[in-house]
Amino acid sequence: MGRNTWVAVFVGVLIVVGAVWLSTSQRQKQQTTQPAQTQVAPTESSATQEAETGEQAKEISVEGSEFKFTPNTLSVKKGEKIKLAFKNAGSFPHNVTVNELNVSTNTIGGGETDSVEFTADKTGTFEMYCSVGNHRQRGMVGKVSVE
Ligand SMILES: [Cu+2]
């Protein structure tokens, strides 16, 4: 092969290498910009969800059994939307009642669950209790502190 042929081959290789390098660097650029886009996306969608479904309730789980609540002290903030998820871990029927906060779950049997949502509109420490039979007197009580 003559000298011109070698030059042509060399230029051809340069072009191919250059094209591969360009496409690779473009791909890398796209990859580096993608995480930023995905970081933005969840914020937008969660903001949209909040606008659609309202404020997300903070979930607090309480278990009831003979004759106690676990935990037996709850802490919430005034104005905060709370979802109280009550599970009857005993065998008698139980519920959770807080008169001052207008909270009362359904009376449910052992192994069942019931949830109520509420927003405390005043600060203080209030008694939660089970209103079934004499469960309250037998110690099925706890405290809800609102600050
Ligand atoms: Cu009870």
Short mmCIF file of N, CA and C and ligand atoms in Angstrom, two decimals:
data_model
loop_
_atom_site.label_atom_id
_atom_site.label_comp_id
_atom_site.label_asym_id
_atom_site.label_seq_id
_atom_site.Cartn_x
_atom_site.Cartn_y
_atom_site.Cartn_z
N MET A 1 0.85 -1.21 0.00
CA MET A 1 0.00 0.00 0.00
C MET A 1 0.88 1.24 0.00
N GLY A 2 0.38 2.30 -0.66
CA GLY A 2 1.16 3.53 -0.77
C GLY A 2 0.98 4.41 0.45
N ARG A 3 1.72 5.48 0.45
CA ARG A 3 1.71 6.39 1.60
C ARG A 3 0.32 7.00 1.79
N ASN A 4 -0.33 7.37 0.66
CA ASN A 4 -1.66 8.01 0.75
C ASN A 4 -2.69 7.07 1.38
N THR A 5 -2.55 5.80 1.07
CA THR A 5 -3.47 4.82 1.63
C THR A 5 -3.34 4.78 3.15
N TRP A 6 -2.09 4.76 3.63
CA TRP A 6 -1.86 4.74 5.10
C TRP A 6 -2.44 5.98 5.76
N VAL A 7 -2.29 7.15 5.07
CA VAL A 7 -2.85 8.40 5.62
C VAL A 7 -4.37 8.28 5.71
N ALA A 8 -4.95 7.73 4.62
CA ALA A 8 -6.40 7.59 4.60
C ALA A 8 -6.87 6.67 5.73
N VAL A 9 -6.17 5.56 5.93
CA VAL A 9 -6.53 4.63 6.99
C VAL A 9 -6.39 5.30 8.36
N PHE A 10 -5.29 6.06 8.54
CA PHE A 10 -5.05 6.74 9.81
C PHE A 10 -6.17 7.74 10.11
N VAL A 11 -6.54 8.52 9.07
CA VAL A 11 -7.61 9.50 9.26
C VAL A 11 -8.92 8.79 9.58
N GLY A 12 -9.14 7.67 8.86
CA GLY A 12 -10.37 6.90 9.10
C GLY A 12 -10.44 6.41 10.53
N VAL A 13 -9.32 5.88 11.04
CA VAL A 13 -9.27 5.40 12.43
C VAL A 13 -9.53 6.57 13.37
N LEU A 14 -8.93 7.73 13.10
CA LEU A 14 -9.12 8.91 13.94
C LEU A 14 -10.60 9.27 14.02
N ILE A 15 -11.26 9.24 12.86
CA ILE A 15 -12.68 9.61 12.81
C ILE A 15 -13.51 8.64 13.65
N VAL A 16 -13.22 7.35 13.48
CA VAL A 16 -13.97 6.33 14.24
C VAL A 16 -13.74 6.52 15.74
N VAL A 17 -12.46 6.67 16.11
CA VAL A 17 -12.14 6.84 17.53
C VAL A 17 -12.81 8.11 18.06
N GLY A 18 -12.75 9.16 17.26
CA GLY A 18 -13.36 10.43 17.68
C GLY A 18 -14.85 10.28 17.86
N ALA A 19 -15.50 9.58 16.93
CA ALA A 19 -16.96 9.40 17.01
C ALA A 19 -17.33 8.60 18.26
N VAL A 20 -16.56 7.53 18.52
CA VAL A 20 -16.84 6.70 19.70
C VAL A 20 -16.65 7.53 20.97
N TRP A 21 -15.56 8.33 20.99
CA TRP A 21 -15.27 9.14 22.18
C TRP A 21 -16.40 10.15 22.42
N LEU A 22 -16.86 10.76 21.32
CA LEU A 22 -17.93 11.77 21.43
C LEU A 22 -19.20 11.15 21.99
N SER A 23 -19.59 10.01 21.42
CA SER A 23 -20.84 9.40 21.87
C SER A 23 -20.72 8.92 23.31
N THR A 24 -19.52 8.43 23.69
CA THR A 24 -19.32 7.98 25.07
C THR A 24 -19.43 9.16 26.04
N SER A 25 -18.80 10.27 25.67
CA SER A 25 -18.82 11.40 26.59
C SER A 25 -20.22 12.00 26.68
N GLN A 26 -20.96 11.93 25.55
CA GLN A 26 -22.35 12.42 25.62
C GLN A 26 -23.19 11.53 26.54
N ARG A 27 -22.93 10.21 26.44
CA ARG A 27 -23.68 9.28 27.29
C ARG A 27 -23.35 9.55 28.77
N GLN A 28 -22.05 9.80 29.03
CA GLN A 28 -21.67 10.08 30.41
C GLN A 28 -22.34 11.34 30.92
N LYS A 29 -22.42 12.34 30.04
CA LYS A 29 -23.08 13.59 30.44
C LYS A 29 -24.54 13.32 30.79
N GLN A 30 -25.21 12.52 29.94
CA GLN A 30 -26.61 12.20 30.22
C GLN A 30 -26.74 11.46 31.55
N GLN A 31 -25.79 10.54 31.79
CA GLN A 31 -25.85 9.77 33.03
C GLN A 31 -25.63 10.66 34.25
N THR A 32 -24.73 11.65 34.09
CA THR A 32 -24.47 12.49 35.26
C THR A 32 -25.62 13.47 35.49
N THR A 33 -26.36 13.81 34.45
CA THR A 33 -27.48 14.74 34.67
C THR A 33 -28.72 14.00 35.14
N GLN A 34 -28.81 12.68 34.87
CA GLN A 34 -30.01 11.94 35.24
C GLN A 34 -30.28 11.90 36.75
N PRO A 35 -29.28 11.65 37.61
CA PRO A 35 -29.58 11.61 39.05
C PRO A 35 -30.21 12.90 39.55
N ALA A 36 -29.74 14.03 39.00
CA ALA A 36 -30.31 15.31 39.42
C ALA A 36 -31.79 15.37 39.04
N GLN A 37 -32.10 14.85 37.85
CA GLN A 37 -33.50 14.87 37.42
C GLN A 37 -34.35 13.97 38.31
N THR A 38 -33.82 12.78 38.66
CA THR A 38 -34.63 11.86 39.48
C THR A 38 -34.75 12.38 40.90
N GLN A 39 -33.77 13.20 41.34
CA GLN A 39 -33.90 13.77 42.68
C GLN A 39 -35.03 14.79 42.72
N VAL A 40 -35.19 15.50 41.63
CA VAL A 40 -36.23 16.52 41.59
C VAL A 40 -37.61 15.87 41.49
N ALA A 41 -37.69 14.79 40.71
CA ALA A 41 -38.99 14.19 40.43
C ALA A 41 -39.77 13.76 41.67
N PRO A 42 -39.17 13.04 42.65
CA PRO A 42 -39.95 12.61 43.82
C PRO A 42 -40.50 13.79 44.61
N THR A 43 -39.69 14.87 44.70
CA THR A 43 -40.14 16.05 45.43
C THR A 43 -41.40 16.60 44.77
N GLU A 44 -41.35 16.66 43.43
CA GLU A 44 -42.52 17.20 42.73
C GLU A 44 -43.75 16.32 42.94
N SER A 45 -43.53 14.98 42.81
CA SER A 45 -44.68 14.09 42.90
C SER A 45 -45.23 14.05 44.31
N SER A 46 -44.34 14.10 45.34
CA SER A 46 -44.84 14.06 46.72
C SER A 46 -45.56 15.36 47.04
N ALA A 47 -45.06 16.47 46.48
CA ALA A 47 -45.75 17.74 46.71
C ALA A 47 -47.14 17.69 46.08
N THR A 48 -47.21 17.07 44.90
CA THR A 48 -48.49 16.95 44.22
C THR A 48 -49.43 16.06 45.02
N GLN A 49 -48.87 14.95 45.56
CA GLN A 49 -49.70 14.04 46.35
C GLN A 49 -50.24 14.74 47.58
N GLU A 50 -49.39 15.54 48.25
CA GLU A 50 -49.85 16.23 49.45
C GLU A 50 -50.96 17.19 49.10
N ALA A 51 -50.82 17.83 47.95
CA ALA A 51 -51.85 18.77 47.54
C ALA A 51 -53.17 18.03 47.28
N GLU A 52 -53.04 16.79 46.78
CA GLU A 52 -54.25 16.05 46.46
C GLU A 52 -54.87 15.40 47.69
N THR A 53 -54.04 14.81 48.56
CA THR A 53 -54.57 14.05 49.67
C THR A 53 -54.56 14.81 50.98
N GLY A 54 -54.06 16.04 50.98
CA GLY A 54 -53.96 16.79 52.21
C GLY A 54 -52.76 16.37 53.00
N GLU A 55 -52.63 16.89 54.18
CA GLU A 55 -51.49 16.63 55.04
C GLU A 55 -51.41 15.14 55.38
N GLN A 56 -50.20 14.59 55.31
CA GLN A 56 -50.02 13.20 55.66
C GLN A 56 -50.11 13.03 57.17
N ALA A 57 -50.90 12.06 57.61
CA ALA A 57 -51.05 11.82 59.04
C ALA A 57 -49.84 11.06 59.56
N LYS A 58 -49.41 11.41 60.76
CA LYS A 58 -48.34 10.68 61.41
C LYS A 58 -48.96 9.47 62.11
N GLU A 59 -48.42 8.29 61.79
CA GLU A 59 -49.04 7.08 62.33
C GLU A 59 -48.41 6.69 63.67
N ILE A 60 -49.27 6.43 64.62
CA ILE A 60 -48.83 5.94 65.94
C ILE A 60 -49.54 4.62 66.19
N SER A 61 -48.77 3.60 66.54
CA SER A 61 -49.34 2.27 66.78
C SER A 61 -49.44 2.01 68.28
N VAL A 62 -50.60 1.51 68.69
CA VAL A 62 -50.81 1.15 70.09
C VAL A 62 -51.42 -0.25 70.13
N GLU A 63 -50.90 -1.06 71.02
CA GLU A 63 -51.48 -2.38 71.23
C GLU A 63 -52.20 -2.41 72.56
N GLY A 64 -53.33 -3.09 72.59
CA GLY A 64 -54.06 -3.26 73.83
C GLY A 64 -54.21 -4.73 74.18
N SER A 65 -54.10 -5.02 75.46
CA SER A 65 -54.33 -6.40 75.92
C SER A 65 -54.80 -6.32 77.36
N GLU A 66 -55.03 -7.44 78.01
CA GLU A 66 -55.57 -7.45 79.37
C GLU A 66 -54.46 -7.14 80.37
N PHE A 67 -54.47 -6.07 81.12
CA PHE A 67 -55.30 -4.90 80.89
C PHE A 67 -54.36 -3.72 80.81
N LYS A 68 -53.79 -3.55 79.63
CA LYS A 68 -52.79 -2.49 79.46
C LYS A 68 -52.69 -2.06 78.00
N PHE A 69 -52.07 -0.89 77.82
CA PHE A 69 -51.73 -0.41 76.48
C PHE A 69 -50.21 -0.44 76.33
N THR A 70 -49.76 -0.75 75.12
CA THR A 70 -48.33 -0.71 74.82
C THR A 70 -48.12 0.06 73.51
N PRO A 71 -47.45 1.20 73.52
CA PRO A 71 -46.95 1.89 74.72
C PRO A 71 -48.12 2.52 75.47
N ASN A 72 -47.90 2.89 76.72
CA ASN A 72 -48.99 3.49 77.47
C ASN A 72 -48.83 5.01 77.62
N THR A 73 -47.83 5.56 76.91
CA THR A 73 -47.68 7.01 76.86
C THR A 73 -47.43 7.41 75.41
N LEU A 74 -48.28 8.32 74.91
CA LEU A 74 -48.12 8.82 73.55
C LEU A 74 -47.80 10.30 73.60
N SER A 75 -46.94 10.72 72.70
CA SER A 75 -46.62 12.14 72.59
C SER A 75 -46.99 12.63 71.20
N VAL A 76 -47.82 13.67 71.15
CA VAL A 76 -48.18 14.25 69.86
C VAL A 76 -48.04 15.76 69.96
N LYS A 77 -48.07 16.39 68.79
CA LYS A 77 -47.99 17.85 68.77
C LYS A 77 -49.37 18.42 68.46
N LYS A 78 -49.67 19.53 69.10
CA LYS A 78 -50.92 20.21 68.83
C LYS A 78 -50.98 20.59 67.35
N GLY A 79 -52.09 20.30 66.70
CA GLY A 79 -52.28 20.66 65.30
C GLY A 79 -51.75 19.62 64.33
N GLU A 80 -51.05 18.61 64.84
CA GLU A 80 -50.49 17.58 63.97
C GLU A 80 -51.54 16.51 63.72
N LYS A 81 -51.69 16.13 62.45
CA LYS A 81 -52.66 15.10 62.10
C LYS A 81 -52.09 13.73 62.48
N ILE A 82 -52.82 13.01 63.29
CA ILE A 82 -52.35 11.73 63.81
C ILE A 82 -53.27 10.61 63.34
N LYS A 83 -52.66 9.52 62.90
CA LYS A 83 -53.43 8.32 62.64
C LYS A 83 -53.08 7.32 63.74
N LEU A 84 -54.07 7.04 64.58
CA LEU A 84 -53.85 6.11 65.69
C LEU A 84 -54.28 4.72 65.23
N ALA A 85 -53.28 3.85 65.10
CA ALA A 85 -53.54 2.48 64.67
C ALA A 85 -53.57 1.58 65.89
N PHE A 86 -54.76 1.12 66.25
CA PHE A 86 -54.92 0.31 67.45
C PHE A 86 -55.01 -1.16 67.08
N LYS A 87 -54.23 -1.98 67.78
CA LYS A 87 -54.31 -3.42 67.56
C LYS A 87 -54.66 -4.10 68.88
N ASN A 88 -55.64 -4.93 68.84
CA ASN A 88 -55.99 -5.71 70.02
C ASN A 88 -55.11 -6.95 70.04
N ALA A 89 -54.12 -6.94 70.92
CA ALA A 89 -53.19 -8.06 71.03
C ALA A 89 -53.62 -9.03 72.12
N GLY A 90 -54.80 -8.79 72.70
CA GLY A 90 -55.29 -9.66 73.76
C GLY A 90 -56.36 -10.59 73.24
N SER A 91 -57.22 -11.03 74.16
CA SER A 91 -58.31 -11.91 73.74
C SER A 91 -59.67 -11.32 74.07
N PHE A 92 -59.73 -10.36 75.01
CA PHE A 92 -60.98 -9.66 75.30
C PHE A 92 -61.18 -8.57 74.26
N PRO A 93 -62.43 -8.10 74.09
CA PRO A 93 -62.63 -6.93 73.24
C PRO A 93 -62.07 -5.67 73.92
N HIS A 94 -61.48 -4.79 73.11
CA HIS A 94 -60.88 -3.56 73.66
C HIS A 94 -61.09 -2.41 72.68
N ASN A 95 -60.84 -1.21 73.21
CA ASN A 95 -60.81 -0.02 72.36
C ASN A 95 -59.86 1.00 72.97
N VAL A 96 -59.68 2.11 72.27
CA VAL A 96 -58.91 3.24 72.81
C VAL A 96 -59.83 4.45 72.81
N THR A 97 -59.94 5.09 73.96
CA THR A 97 -60.79 6.27 74.10
C THR A 97 -60.02 7.39 74.78
N VAL A 98 -60.11 8.59 74.20
CA VAL A 98 -59.55 9.78 74.85
C VAL A 98 -60.63 10.85 74.77
N ASN A 99 -61.34 11.03 75.88
CA ASN A 99 -62.49 11.94 75.86
C ASN A 99 -62.13 13.35 75.41
N GLU A 100 -61.07 13.91 76.01
CA GLU A 100 -60.73 15.32 75.74
C GLU A 100 -60.37 15.57 74.28
N LEU A 101 -59.92 14.53 73.57
CA LEU A 101 -59.50 14.71 72.18
C LEU A 101 -60.51 14.13 71.20
N ASN A 102 -61.67 13.73 71.73
CA ASN A 102 -62.72 13.12 70.90
C ASN A 102 -62.20 11.94 70.09
N VAL A 103 -61.36 11.14 70.75
CA VAL A 103 -60.80 9.96 70.09
C VAL A 103 -61.49 8.72 70.64
N SER A 104 -62.01 7.90 69.74
CA SER A 104 -62.46 6.59 70.18
C SER A 104 -62.46 5.63 69.00
N THR A 105 -61.71 4.57 69.16
CA THR A 105 -61.70 3.55 68.12
C THR A 105 -62.93 2.66 68.31
N ASN A 106 -63.19 1.84 67.36
CA ASN A 106 -64.21 0.81 67.54
C ASN A 106 -63.72 -0.18 68.58
N THR A 107 -64.67 -0.84 69.23
CA THR A 107 -64.31 -1.94 70.11
C THR A 107 -64.08 -3.16 69.24
N ILE A 108 -62.88 -3.70 69.33
CA ILE A 108 -62.50 -4.79 68.42
C ILE A 108 -62.07 -6.03 69.21
N GLY A 109 -62.20 -7.16 68.58
CA GLY A 109 -61.84 -8.42 69.21
C GLY A 109 -60.34 -8.69 69.10
N GLY A 110 -59.91 -9.71 69.79
CA GLY A 110 -58.50 -10.08 69.78
C GLY A 110 -57.99 -10.32 68.37
N GLY A 111 -56.82 -9.76 68.07
CA GLY A 111 -56.20 -9.93 66.76
C GLY A 111 -56.66 -8.94 65.72
N GLU A 112 -57.69 -8.14 66.06
CA GLU A 112 -58.21 -7.17 65.09
C GLU A 112 -57.52 -5.82 65.25
N THR A 113 -57.70 -4.99 64.22
CA THR A 113 -57.13 -3.65 64.26
C THR A 113 -58.18 -2.62 63.86
N ASP A 114 -58.03 -1.41 64.36
CA ASP A 114 -58.89 -0.30 63.95
C ASP A 114 -58.09 0.99 64.05
N SER A 115 -58.30 1.88 63.10
CA SER A 115 -57.56 3.14 63.08
C SER A 115 -58.50 4.33 63.14
N VAL A 116 -58.08 5.35 63.85
CA VAL A 116 -58.81 6.62 63.83
C VAL A 116 -57.82 7.75 63.57
N GLU A 117 -58.29 8.78 62.89
CA GLU A 117 -57.45 9.95 62.68
C GLU A 117 -57.98 11.09 63.53
N PHE A 118 -57.06 11.84 64.10
CA PHE A 118 -57.47 13.00 64.89
C PHE A 118 -56.37 14.04 64.88
N THR A 119 -56.75 15.25 65.21
CA THR A 119 -55.78 16.33 65.35
C THR A 119 -56.04 16.99 66.70
N ALA A 120 -55.07 16.91 67.59
CA ALA A 120 -55.24 17.50 68.92
C ALA A 120 -55.32 19.01 68.79
N ASP A 121 -56.36 19.60 69.37
CA ASP A 121 -56.54 21.06 69.24
C ASP A 121 -56.18 21.79 70.53
N LYS A 122 -55.65 21.04 71.50
CA LYS A 122 -55.21 21.71 72.73
C LYS A 122 -54.05 20.93 73.35
N THR A 123 -53.23 21.66 74.09
CA THR A 123 -52.09 21.02 74.75
C THR A 123 -52.52 20.52 76.13
N GLY A 124 -51.73 19.59 76.65
CA GLY A 124 -52.04 19.04 77.97
C GLY A 124 -51.75 17.55 77.98
N THR A 125 -52.03 16.93 79.10
CA THR A 125 -51.88 15.48 79.22
C THR A 125 -53.25 14.88 79.50
N PHE A 126 -53.64 13.96 78.67
CA PHE A 126 -54.99 13.41 78.74
C PHE A 126 -54.93 11.90 78.93
N GLU A 127 -55.96 11.39 79.53
CA GLU A 127 -55.98 9.95 79.79
C GLU A 127 -56.57 9.21 78.58
N MET A 128 -55.89 8.18 78.15
CA MET A 128 -56.51 7.27 77.19
C MET A 128 -56.86 6.00 77.97
N TYR A 129 -57.97 5.43 77.63
CA TYR A 129 -58.40 4.25 78.37
C TYR A 129 -59.27 3.38 77.48
N CYS A 130 -59.51 2.18 77.97
CA CYS A 130 -60.42 1.27 77.27
C CYS A 130 -61.77 1.37 77.97
N SER A 131 -62.81 1.67 77.18
CA SER A 131 -64.12 1.92 77.80
C SER A 131 -64.96 0.65 77.93
N VAL A 132 -64.37 -0.49 77.62
CA VAL A 132 -65.11 -1.75 77.74
C VAL A 132 -65.16 -2.18 79.21
N GLY A 133 -66.37 -2.51 79.68
CA GLY A 133 -66.54 -3.05 81.02
C GLY A 133 -65.79 -2.25 82.08
N ASN A 134 -65.07 -2.95 82.93
CA ASN A 134 -64.30 -2.28 83.98
C ASN A 134 -62.80 -2.27 83.63
N HIS A 135 -62.48 -2.33 82.33
CA HIS A 135 -61.07 -2.38 81.92
C HIS A 135 -60.29 -1.16 82.42
N ARG A 136 -61.00 0.00 82.42
CA ARG A 136 -60.32 1.22 82.87
C ARG A 136 -59.89 1.08 84.32
N GLN A 137 -60.81 0.57 85.13
CA GLN A 137 -60.52 0.40 86.56
C GLN A 137 -59.44 -0.66 86.77
N ARG A 138 -59.36 -1.60 85.85
CA ARG A 138 -58.39 -2.68 86.01
C ARG A 138 -57.02 -2.31 85.45
N GLY A 139 -56.88 -1.06 85.05
CA GLY A 139 -55.54 -0.58 84.67
C GLY A 139 -55.31 -0.38 83.19
N MET A 140 -56.38 -0.52 82.41
CA MET A 140 -56.19 -0.35 80.97
C MET A 140 -56.27 1.14 80.63
N VAL A 141 -55.22 1.84 81.07
CA VAL A 141 -55.14 3.30 80.90
C VAL A 141 -53.76 3.68 80.40
N GLY A 142 -53.68 4.86 79.85
CA GLY A 142 -52.40 5.41 79.41
C GLY A 142 -52.52 6.91 79.34
N LYS A 143 -51.48 7.55 78.84
CA LYS A 143 -51.48 9.01 78.77
C LYS A 143 -51.18 9.46 77.35
N VAL A 144 -51.88 10.51 76.95
CA VAL A 144 -51.56 11.17 75.69
C VAL A 144 -51.11 12.58 76.04
N SER A 145 -49.86 12.88 75.76
CA SER A 145 -49.37 14.21 76.05
C SER A 145 -49.29 15.01 74.76
N VAL A 146 -49.95 16.16 74.77
CA VAL A 146 -49.99 17.04 73.59
C VAL A 146 -49.18 18.29 73.92
N GLU A 147 -48.18 18.57 73.11
CA GLU A 147 -47.38 19.77 73.38
C GLU A 147 -47.36 20.69 72.17
CU CU B 1 -60.29 -3.26 77.18
#
